[in-house]
Each structure stands twice: as C-alpha cells, then as structure tokens.
C-alpha cells in the first residue's frame, strides 16, 4: 500500500484505494472491493464508475485536499465519488448538492452511514438558494452533465470558493455540444474559465475510462 | 450594513464586526423548518425583527429572497471575506446534518408522492410490458411451427395471456390518472401519448417549460442527434407521431401537422401545470381551422 501525493489516496498493484473510516468497517457503497492491510480497511476506487478516480489513473498529480477540508460537491448523484471524498476528508465536511429526487434517495442511505456528508436538495444553477447552509469552502467538485455546466461552475466558484482554493470540473463534451470535436469543447470551456479570471492548473483527458470527457483542475 | 442568514442564526454585520445577531434554537427540527421556509422564498420573521429598529437603513443582502428588505448585491466582496463559523457560536455540525437530513427526507416524501411520478411509472411499465409481450408472442409463433406436446406450451401461453390482460388494465388506469393531471393535453393528443411525453420530459414541470420545437421531436432524440452530428434530414416528429391525426395524414403534410400539434400542446401543458384552466375547446378549434386550411392546399 503506497500513499500517492494526493492525501488519503493509496496505490496497490495498479489499483487505487481510500481508507474506510473505522465506524464504517465492512460497509461498502457500490459493491466495491474491500482490502485489509496492516489492520486498516481500504476501499478500492473504481475508475470506470468515478471520474475523479479516472483522473488520478490518467495522471492527476496534485489536489489541495487535507483531512479537514470542506468540499462543495455539485451533482452528487448516488454518491459513488462522494463516498471516496468522504474517506479522504475524514474530519472535514462535504456539502452534496443534488436536484433529482430519485438518486437522492440512494444518496440519503450514504448520508445516514457517514457523518461528514450533508445532503442538500437544490439546483446548482441558483447558488444563492443554498447559501444559508453552505459556507465558504476549500474545494469545489462539479460533475453535472448540462449544457451550461461551465457557467454553473463559475457561478459557484465566485460565490463559495475561498481565495486560492481549488476546484475540479468534469467536462462532458457531448452534453455541451454534440456537433463539435471534444477537444474544441474543452478549449471553449478553458477559454471561458480564463475569461472569468480562473487559473487552469491541469487538464486531463479521461479517455479509456470515459468517452469524450475531460477533467479540468482550476484555482481562483 | 450587511444582513447574512446562516442555518444557526441571523447576523447584521458592518465594517467593525458583528453589529447585531439572533441565534436560532439548537433543535434540529426547528432548524429544518427554518431551512424549509428559506427554500420556499419566505422572509423569516426573525429577519424582519432584526432590522426593525436599525437607524442605518442601507442594508445589503446576498439572497434574492431578501430583496424586499435590502439591496441585492450577490457579488459584493464583503460576503466572501466574512466567514461565519458555526463552532464559534457553539453550534455543532451535527445539528446541521440532522436538520438537512430531515428536510431532504420530508421533501423527497412529498415529491415522490406527486401524481406525475406515479403516472410516469405506469407508462414506463406499460411500455416495457408491450415490448415483452411482442417478444414472447414472436417466440410462441416460432414454437408452434414445430410439433410440441400441449403440456409443454400451455404455461407459456398463460403468461402471454396474463401480460396482455395486465396491459389493458394499465392502459385503463393511465387513462383515469392522466386526465386528472393534464386534461387539456389529453383532449388534444390522448392520455397515453400525454403520459409518454411527461415520462420523456421527466416530470410535468419540465414539460411545461419546454418549447414547442422540443416537444415536437421528443422521443426522436437519436434521429435528432444523428442529424446534428452527421447532417441529413432532421426528424419531423417524436412520440406525437403515434397519434392518428399525424400518422394517418398524407406524408407531405405530416411535418406541418406535427408542428401545429406540438405548438398547441405547449400551450395546453402550460395551462395544465400552471393555471389549471380548461382551454381545450379553443385549442381544438384552432387545430381544426388549420387542418382545414392544409386540406385545401
């Protein structure tokens, strides 16, 4: 079990893992594999199911995450990636925003299981609607397959990300414009982020794990 | 003066620091209630109270909800500089967790009970049953071509019979249910297709917000995106094609008619979802006039 440069992420035989907290011993979230190593339990992080895992597999080196970070997670869905981030920021908080009632039902099970996830049923298009519950955060994660996903990301960064905080956006080229070449779409998004004075740190293509997706790491 | 509402209290802040504050109770059920009020765009009584006796009337807020009691300036840098920490006011994080869990659970229960989700489940079940029934009937036809003892094939026949029975039962149920929630649409295009349109849009609200051109090709997404990517002809109609007014009309008029039906449907669904008025007669009359025009072309 070799720790990676990203806090709380480990590598073992080409697979990456996060440490399952003690109070979740033996519990899995999406039928992932559990591995015991030196009296600690690790959950394998499937790159085909989580785009953050795919980014790490494809060369994402650094993320400004620590044990105490607060994360704003837009588009939490059923909580696959949320659960691993919850492992990483063991003493922090994740504010999980999700709009659809059907997937939220599954996310609630995870929230009952883990103590550091706060579910919020709201629309990420309107960041001011959840300002009562969400403070300024250290990190923003966005995975919303919408045409205006870059706008949503920028608005949330403006409102919630602390100065010198980091964010990551999973760009789904096919939901922004089907008729364009994916690379053109990524460049469009990058231009738009630059225009809004957001610095690009890293761009990672998620091919092999996800078709026509890229993750862009930014900081403000 | 800046007015900031957080889950643990309301704060009036000026350049020197916190000017006035009102902390909420530490009971998570009460906090969930407050969060619910905020989501419903209401101004909390405590918020009105806290600004009542303030001499400085220039209050700046960062929520649209509070526009009536202050100036709405979401991009003011001050809001980003101020970070109110709940721990400083002795509110443990656990309270927020419990409150938001309760809020989301209540909202989910209410939302998932809504009639359009029930109708969507019915129509989706119906569509899968129709698919299964066709598949099994085909298999049965194939099977009957060879000699088979009766006892081997009889149970299989009963299954198909039961599925067909269930299909008619579901259809009747949908007809009853959907007329209650979307009467205008049902008058124009019939209950089953209305249910399919709602299912494709996700819920009534989504469908009510859609433009006519989207409703026209709802259900023909594959054809539409093929057209977008590779060119060729764009689809003229989606599920609305299943109505006889379109599929029994001459081919050259189908595009025109589906455009007409879709535009009237857009008005009908808006009436169904928002005003709940009965305007079906007007719409049907409009359609009739235009159809007569098309006939005489």
PDB file of N, CA and C in Angstrom, chain B residues 111-159:
ATOM      1  N   UNK B 111     -42.317  14.871  -2.742  1.00  0.00           N
ATOM      2  CA  UNK B 111     -42.109  14.912  -4.180  1.00  0.00           C
ATOM      3  C   UNK B 111     -42.450  13.580  -4.844  1.00  0.00           C
ATOM      4  N   UNK B 112     -41.990  12.488  -4.191  1.00  0.00           N
ATOM      5  CA  UNK B 112     -42.172  11.175  -4.820  1.00  0.00           C
ATOM      6  C   UNK B 112     -43.628  10.713  -4.760  1.00  0.00           C
ATOM      7  N   UNK B 113     -44.427  11.412  -3.937  1.00  0.00           N
ATOM      8  CA  UNK B 113     -45.849  11.082  -3.911  1.00  0.00           C
ATOM      9  C   UNK B 113     -46.591  11.736  -5.063  1.00  0.00           C
ATOM     10  N   UNK B 114     -45.964  12.714  -5.722  1.00  0.00           N
ATOM     11  CA  UNK B 114     -46.702  13.528  -6.687  1.00  0.00           C
ATOM     12  C   UNK B 114     -47.216  12.677  -7.835  1.00  0.00           C
ATOM     13  N   UNK B 115     -48.338  13.108  -8.373  1.00  0.00           N
ATOM     14  CA  UNK B 115     -49.094  12.253  -9.299  1.00  0.00           C
ATOM     15  C   UNK B 115     -48.344  12.004 -10.607  1.00  0.00           C
ATOM     16  N   UNK B 116     -47.531  12.993 -11.049  1.00  0.00           N
ATOM     17  CA  UNK B 116     -46.893  12.748 -12.349  1.00  0.00           C
ATOM     18  C   UNK B 116     -45.850  11.641 -12.264  1.00  0.00           C
ATOM     19  N   UNK B 117     -45.172  11.496 -11.107  1.00  0.00           N
ATOM     20  CA  UNK B 117     -44.226  10.377 -10.991  1.00  0.00           C
ATOM     21  C   UNK B 117     -44.948   9.040 -11.021  1.00  0.00           C
ATOM     22  N   UNK B 118     -46.127   9.000 -10.383  1.00  0.00           N
ATOM     23  CA  UNK B 118     -46.917   7.764 -10.435  1.00  0.00           C
ATOM     24  C   UNK B 118     -47.279   7.436 -11.886  1.00  0.00           C
ATOM     25  N   UNK B 119     -47.722   8.475 -12.606  1.00  0.00           N
ATOM     26  CA  UNK B 119     -48.131   8.256 -13.999  1.00  0.00           C
ATOM     27  C   UNK B 119     -46.942   7.803 -14.839  1.00  0.00           C
ATOM     28  N   UNK B 120     -45.755   8.388 -14.554  1.00  0.00           N
ATOM     29  CA  UNK B 120     -44.564   8.011 -15.319  1.00  0.00           C
ATOM     30  C   UNK B 120     -44.240   6.536 -15.110  1.00  0.00           C
ATOM     31  N   UNK B 121     -44.327   6.091 -13.851  1.00  0.00           N
ATOM     32  CA  UNK B 121     -44.058   4.677 -13.584  1.00  0.00           C
ATOM     33  C   UNK B 121     -45.047   3.787 -14.339  1.00  0.00           C
ATOM     34  N   UNK B 122     -46.321   4.193 -14.327  1.00  0.00           N
ATOM     35  CA  UNK B 122     -47.336   3.399 -15.029  1.00  0.00           C
ATOM     36  C   UNK B 122     -47.012   3.284 -16.514  1.00  0.00           C
ATOM     37  N   UNK B 123     -46.690   4.424 -17.146  1.00  0.00           N
ATOM     38  CA  UNK B 123     -46.484   4.386 -18.594  1.00  0.00           C
ATOM     39  C   UNK B 123     -45.209   3.628 -18.935  1.00  0.00           C
ATOM     40  N   UNK B 124     -44.189   3.764 -18.074  1.00  0.00           N
ATOM     41  CA  UNK B 124     -42.949   3.031 -18.362  1.00  0.00           C
ATOM     42  C   UNK B 124     -43.165   1.538 -18.219  1.00  0.00           C
ATOM     43  N   UNK B 125     -43.947   1.134 -17.196  1.00  0.00           N
ATOM     44  CA  UNK B 125     -44.275  -0.281 -17.042  1.00  0.00           C
ATOM     45  C   UNK B 125     -45.052  -0.775 -18.256  1.00  0.00           C
ATOM     46  N   UNK B 126     -46.009   0.057 -18.681  1.00  0.00           N
ATOM     47  CA  UNK B 126     -46.811  -0.326 -19.847  1.00  0.00           C
ATOM     48  C   UNK B 126     -45.925  -0.549 -21.066  1.00  0.00           C
ATOM     49  N   UNK B 127     -45.008   0.382 -21.317  1.00  0.00           N
ATOM     50  CA  UNK B 127     -44.156   0.257 -22.491  1.00  0.00           C
ATOM     51  C   UNK B 127     -43.267  -0.979 -22.424  1.00  0.00           C
ATOM     52  N   UNK B 128     -42.749  -1.269 -21.201  1.00  0.00           N
ATOM     53  CA  UNK B 128     -41.913  -2.483 -21.123  1.00  0.00           C
ATOM     54  C   UNK B 128     -42.766  -3.726 -21.323  1.00  0.00           C
ATOM     55  N   UNK B 129     -43.986  -3.709 -20.774  1.00  0.00           N
ATOM     56  CA  UNK B 129     -44.851  -4.886 -20.940  1.00  0.00           C
ATOM     57  C   UNK B 129     -45.199  -5.107 -22.408  1.00  0.00           C
ATOM     58  N   UNK B 130     -45.439  -4.012 -23.136  1.00  0.00           N
ATOM     59  CA  UNK B 130     -45.751  -4.156 -24.564  1.00  0.00           C
ATOM     60  C   UNK B 130     -44.578  -4.798 -25.293  1.00  0.00           C
ATOM     61  N   UNK B 131     -43.369  -4.340 -24.938  1.00  0.00           N
ATOM     62  CA  UNK B 131     -42.165  -4.918 -25.551  1.00  0.00           C
ATOM     63  C   UNK B 131     -42.060  -6.405 -25.250  1.00  0.00           C
ATOM     64  N   UNK B 132     -42.249  -6.746 -23.962  1.00  0.00           N
ATOM     65  CA  UNK B 132     -42.134  -8.150 -23.551  1.00  0.00           C
ATOM     66  C   UNK B 132     -43.180  -8.987 -24.272  1.00  0.00           C
ATOM     67  N   UNK B 133     -44.395  -8.458 -24.325  1.00  0.00           N
ATOM     68  CA  UNK B 133     -45.484  -9.197 -24.946  1.00  0.00           C
ATOM     69  C   UNK B 133     -45.189  -9.480 -26.410  1.00  0.00           C
ATOM     70  N   UNK B 134     -44.675  -8.471 -27.126  1.00  0.00           N
ATOM     71  CA  UNK B 134     -44.341  -8.692 -28.532  1.00  0.00           C
ATOM     72  C   UNK B 134     -43.266  -9.754 -28.697  1.00  0.00           C
ATOM     73  N   UNK B 135     -42.261  -9.665 -27.819  1.00  0.00           N
ATOM     74  CA  UNK B 135     -41.150 -10.611 -27.887  1.00  0.00           C
ATOM     75  C   UNK B 135     -41.633 -12.036 -27.657  1.00  0.00           C
ATOM     76  N   UNK B 136     -42.465 -12.200 -26.616  1.00  0.00           N
ATOM     77  CA  UNK B 136     -42.932 -13.540 -26.268  1.00  0.00           C
ATOM     78  C   UNK B 136     -43.874 -14.089 -27.329  1.00  0.00           C
ATOM     79  N   UNK B 137     -44.730 -13.205 -27.889  1.00  0.00           N
ATOM     80  CA  UNK B 137     -45.651 -13.674 -28.925  1.00  0.00           C
ATOM     81  C   UNK B 137     -44.885 -14.198 -30.131  1.00  0.00           C
ATOM     82  N   UNK B 138     -43.801 -13.485 -30.457  1.00  0.00           N
ATOM     83  CA  UNK B 138     -42.972 -13.913 -31.574  1.00  0.00           C
ATOM     84  C   UNK B 138     -42.388 -15.300 -31.310  1.00  0.00           C
ATOM     85  N   UNK B 139     -41.887 -15.485 -30.074  1.00  0.00           N
ATOM     86  CA  UNK B 139     -41.320 -16.775 -29.695  1.00  0.00           C
ATOM     87  C   UNK B 139     -42.362 -17.876 -29.780  1.00  0.00           C
ATOM     88  N   UNK B 140     -43.592 -17.554 -29.326  1.00  0.00           N
ATOM     89  CA  UNK B 140     -44.669 -18.543 -29.345  1.00  0.00           C
ATOM     90  C   UNK B 140     -44.989 -18.964 -30.781  1.00  0.00           C
ATOM     91  N   UNK B 141     -45.075 -17.975 -31.669  1.00  0.00           N
ATOM     92  CA  UNK B 141     -45.355 -18.283 -33.073  1.00  0.00           C
ATOM     93  C   UNK B 141     -44.302 -19.228 -33.624  1.00  0.00           C
ATOM     94  N   UNK B 142     -43.046 -18.941 -33.309  1.00  0.00           N
ATOM     95  CA  UNK B 142     -41.959 -19.790 -33.776  1.00  0.00           C
ATOM     96  C   UNK B 142     -42.080 -21.198 -33.231  1.00  0.00           C
ATOM     97  N   UNK B 143     -42.440 -21.267 -31.962  1.00  0.00           N
ATOM     98  CA  UNK B 143     -42.508 -22.544 -31.266  1.00  0.00           C
ATOM     99  C   UNK B 143     -43.625 -23.416 -31.839  1.00  0.00           C
ATOM    100  N   UNK B 144     -44.741 -22.730 -32.158  1.00  0.00           N
ATOM    101  CA  UNK B 144     -45.889 -23.501 -32.631  1.00  0.00           C
ATOM    102  C   UNK B 144     -45.657 -24.117 -34.004  1.00  0.00           C
ATOM    103  N   UNK B 145     -44.638 -23.658 -34.721  1.00  0.00           N
ATOM    104  CA  UNK B 145     -44.366 -24.221 -36.041  1.00  0.00           C
ATOM    105  C   UNK B 145     -43.902 -25.667 -35.966  1.00  0.00           C
ATOM    106  N   UNK B 146     -43.250 -26.018 -34.863  1.00  0.00           N
ATOM    107  CA  UNK B 146     -42.833 -27.420 -34.726  1.00  0.00           C
ATOM    108  C   UNK B 146     -43.819 -28.143 -33.822  1.00  0.00           C
ATOM    109  N   UNK B 147     -43.819 -29.457 -33.895  1.00  0.00           N
ATOM    110  CA  UNK B 147     -44.739 -30.216 -33.065  1.00  0.00           C
ATOM    111  C   UNK B 147     -44.297 -30.134 -31.613  1.00  0.00           C
ATOM    112  N   UNK B 148     -45.218 -29.694 -30.737  1.00  0.00           N
ATOM    113  CA  UNK B 148     -44.898 -29.605 -29.315  1.00  0.00           C
ATOM    114  C   UNK B 148     -46.055 -30.183 -28.514  1.00  0.00           C
ATOM    115  N   UNK B 149     -45.756 -31.005 -27.503  1.00  0.00           N
ATOM    116  CA  UNK B 149     -46.849 -31.501 -26.656  1.00  0.00           C
ATOM    117  C   UNK B 149     -47.529 -30.340 -25.921  1.00  0.00           C
ATOM    118  N   UNK B 150     -48.824 -30.470 -25.681  1.00  0.00           N
ATOM    119  CA  UNK B 150     -49.626 -29.369 -25.154  1.00  0.00           C
ATOM    120  C   UNK B 150     -49.141 -28.942 -23.772  1.00  0.00           C
ATOM    121  N   UNK B 151     -48.794 -29.931 -22.924  1.00  0.00           N
ATOM    122  CA  UNK B 151     -48.442 -29.577 -21.544  1.00  0.00           C
ATOM    123  C   UNK B 151     -47.178 -28.729 -21.484  1.00  0.00           C
ATOM    124  N   UNK B 152     -46.371 -28.808 -22.520  1.00  0.00           N
ATOM    125  CA  UNK B 152     -45.129 -28.026 -22.515  1.00  0.00           C
ATOM    126  C   UNK B 152     -45.389 -26.560 -22.838  1.00  0.00           C
ATOM    127  N   UNK B 153     -46.373 -26.315 -23.675  1.00  0.00           N
ATOM    128  CA  UNK B 153     -46.537 -24.945 -24.177  1.00  0.00           C
ATOM    129  C   UNK B 153     -47.650 -24.183 -23.472  1.00  0.00           C
ATOM    130  N   UNK B 154     -48.508 -24.938 -22.769  1.00  0.00           N
ATOM    131  CA  UNK B 154     -49.679 -24.295 -22.146  1.00  0.00           C
ATOM    132  C   UNK B 154     -49.295 -23.207 -21.109  1.00  0.00           C
ATOM    133  N   UNK B 155     -48.353 -23.492 -20.180  1.00  0.00           N
ATOM    134  CA  UNK B 155     -47.985 -22.455 -19.180  1.00  0.00           C
ATOM    135  C   UNK B 155     -47.478 -21.177 -19.834  1.00  0.00           C
ATOM    136  N   UNK B 156     -46.717 -21.368 -20.910  1.00  0.00           N
ATOM    137  CA  UNK B 156     -46.158 -20.211 -21.619  1.00  0.00           C
ATOM    138  C   UNK B 156     -47.275 -19.349 -22.208  1.00  0.00           C
ATOM    139  N   UNK B 157     -48.298 -20.026 -22.716  1.00  0.00           N
ATOM    140  CA  UNK B 157     -49.435 -19.302 -23.287  1.00  0.00           C
ATOM    141  C   UNK B 157     -50.152 -18.493 -22.210  1.00  0.00           C
ATOM    142  N   UNK B 158     -50.290 -19.077 -21.041  1.00  0.00           N
ATOM    143  CA  UNK B 158     -50.982 -18.345 -19.959  1.00  0.00           C
ATOM    144  C   UNK B 158     -50.218 -17.084 -19.574  1.00  0.00           C
ATOM    145  N   UNK B 159     -48.882 -17.182 -19.576  1.00  0.00           N
ATOM    146  CA  UNK B 159     -48.089 -15.996 -19.236  1.00  0.00           C
ATOM    147  C   UNK B 159     -48.403 -14.862 -20.213  1.00  0.00           C
TER     148      UNK B 159
END
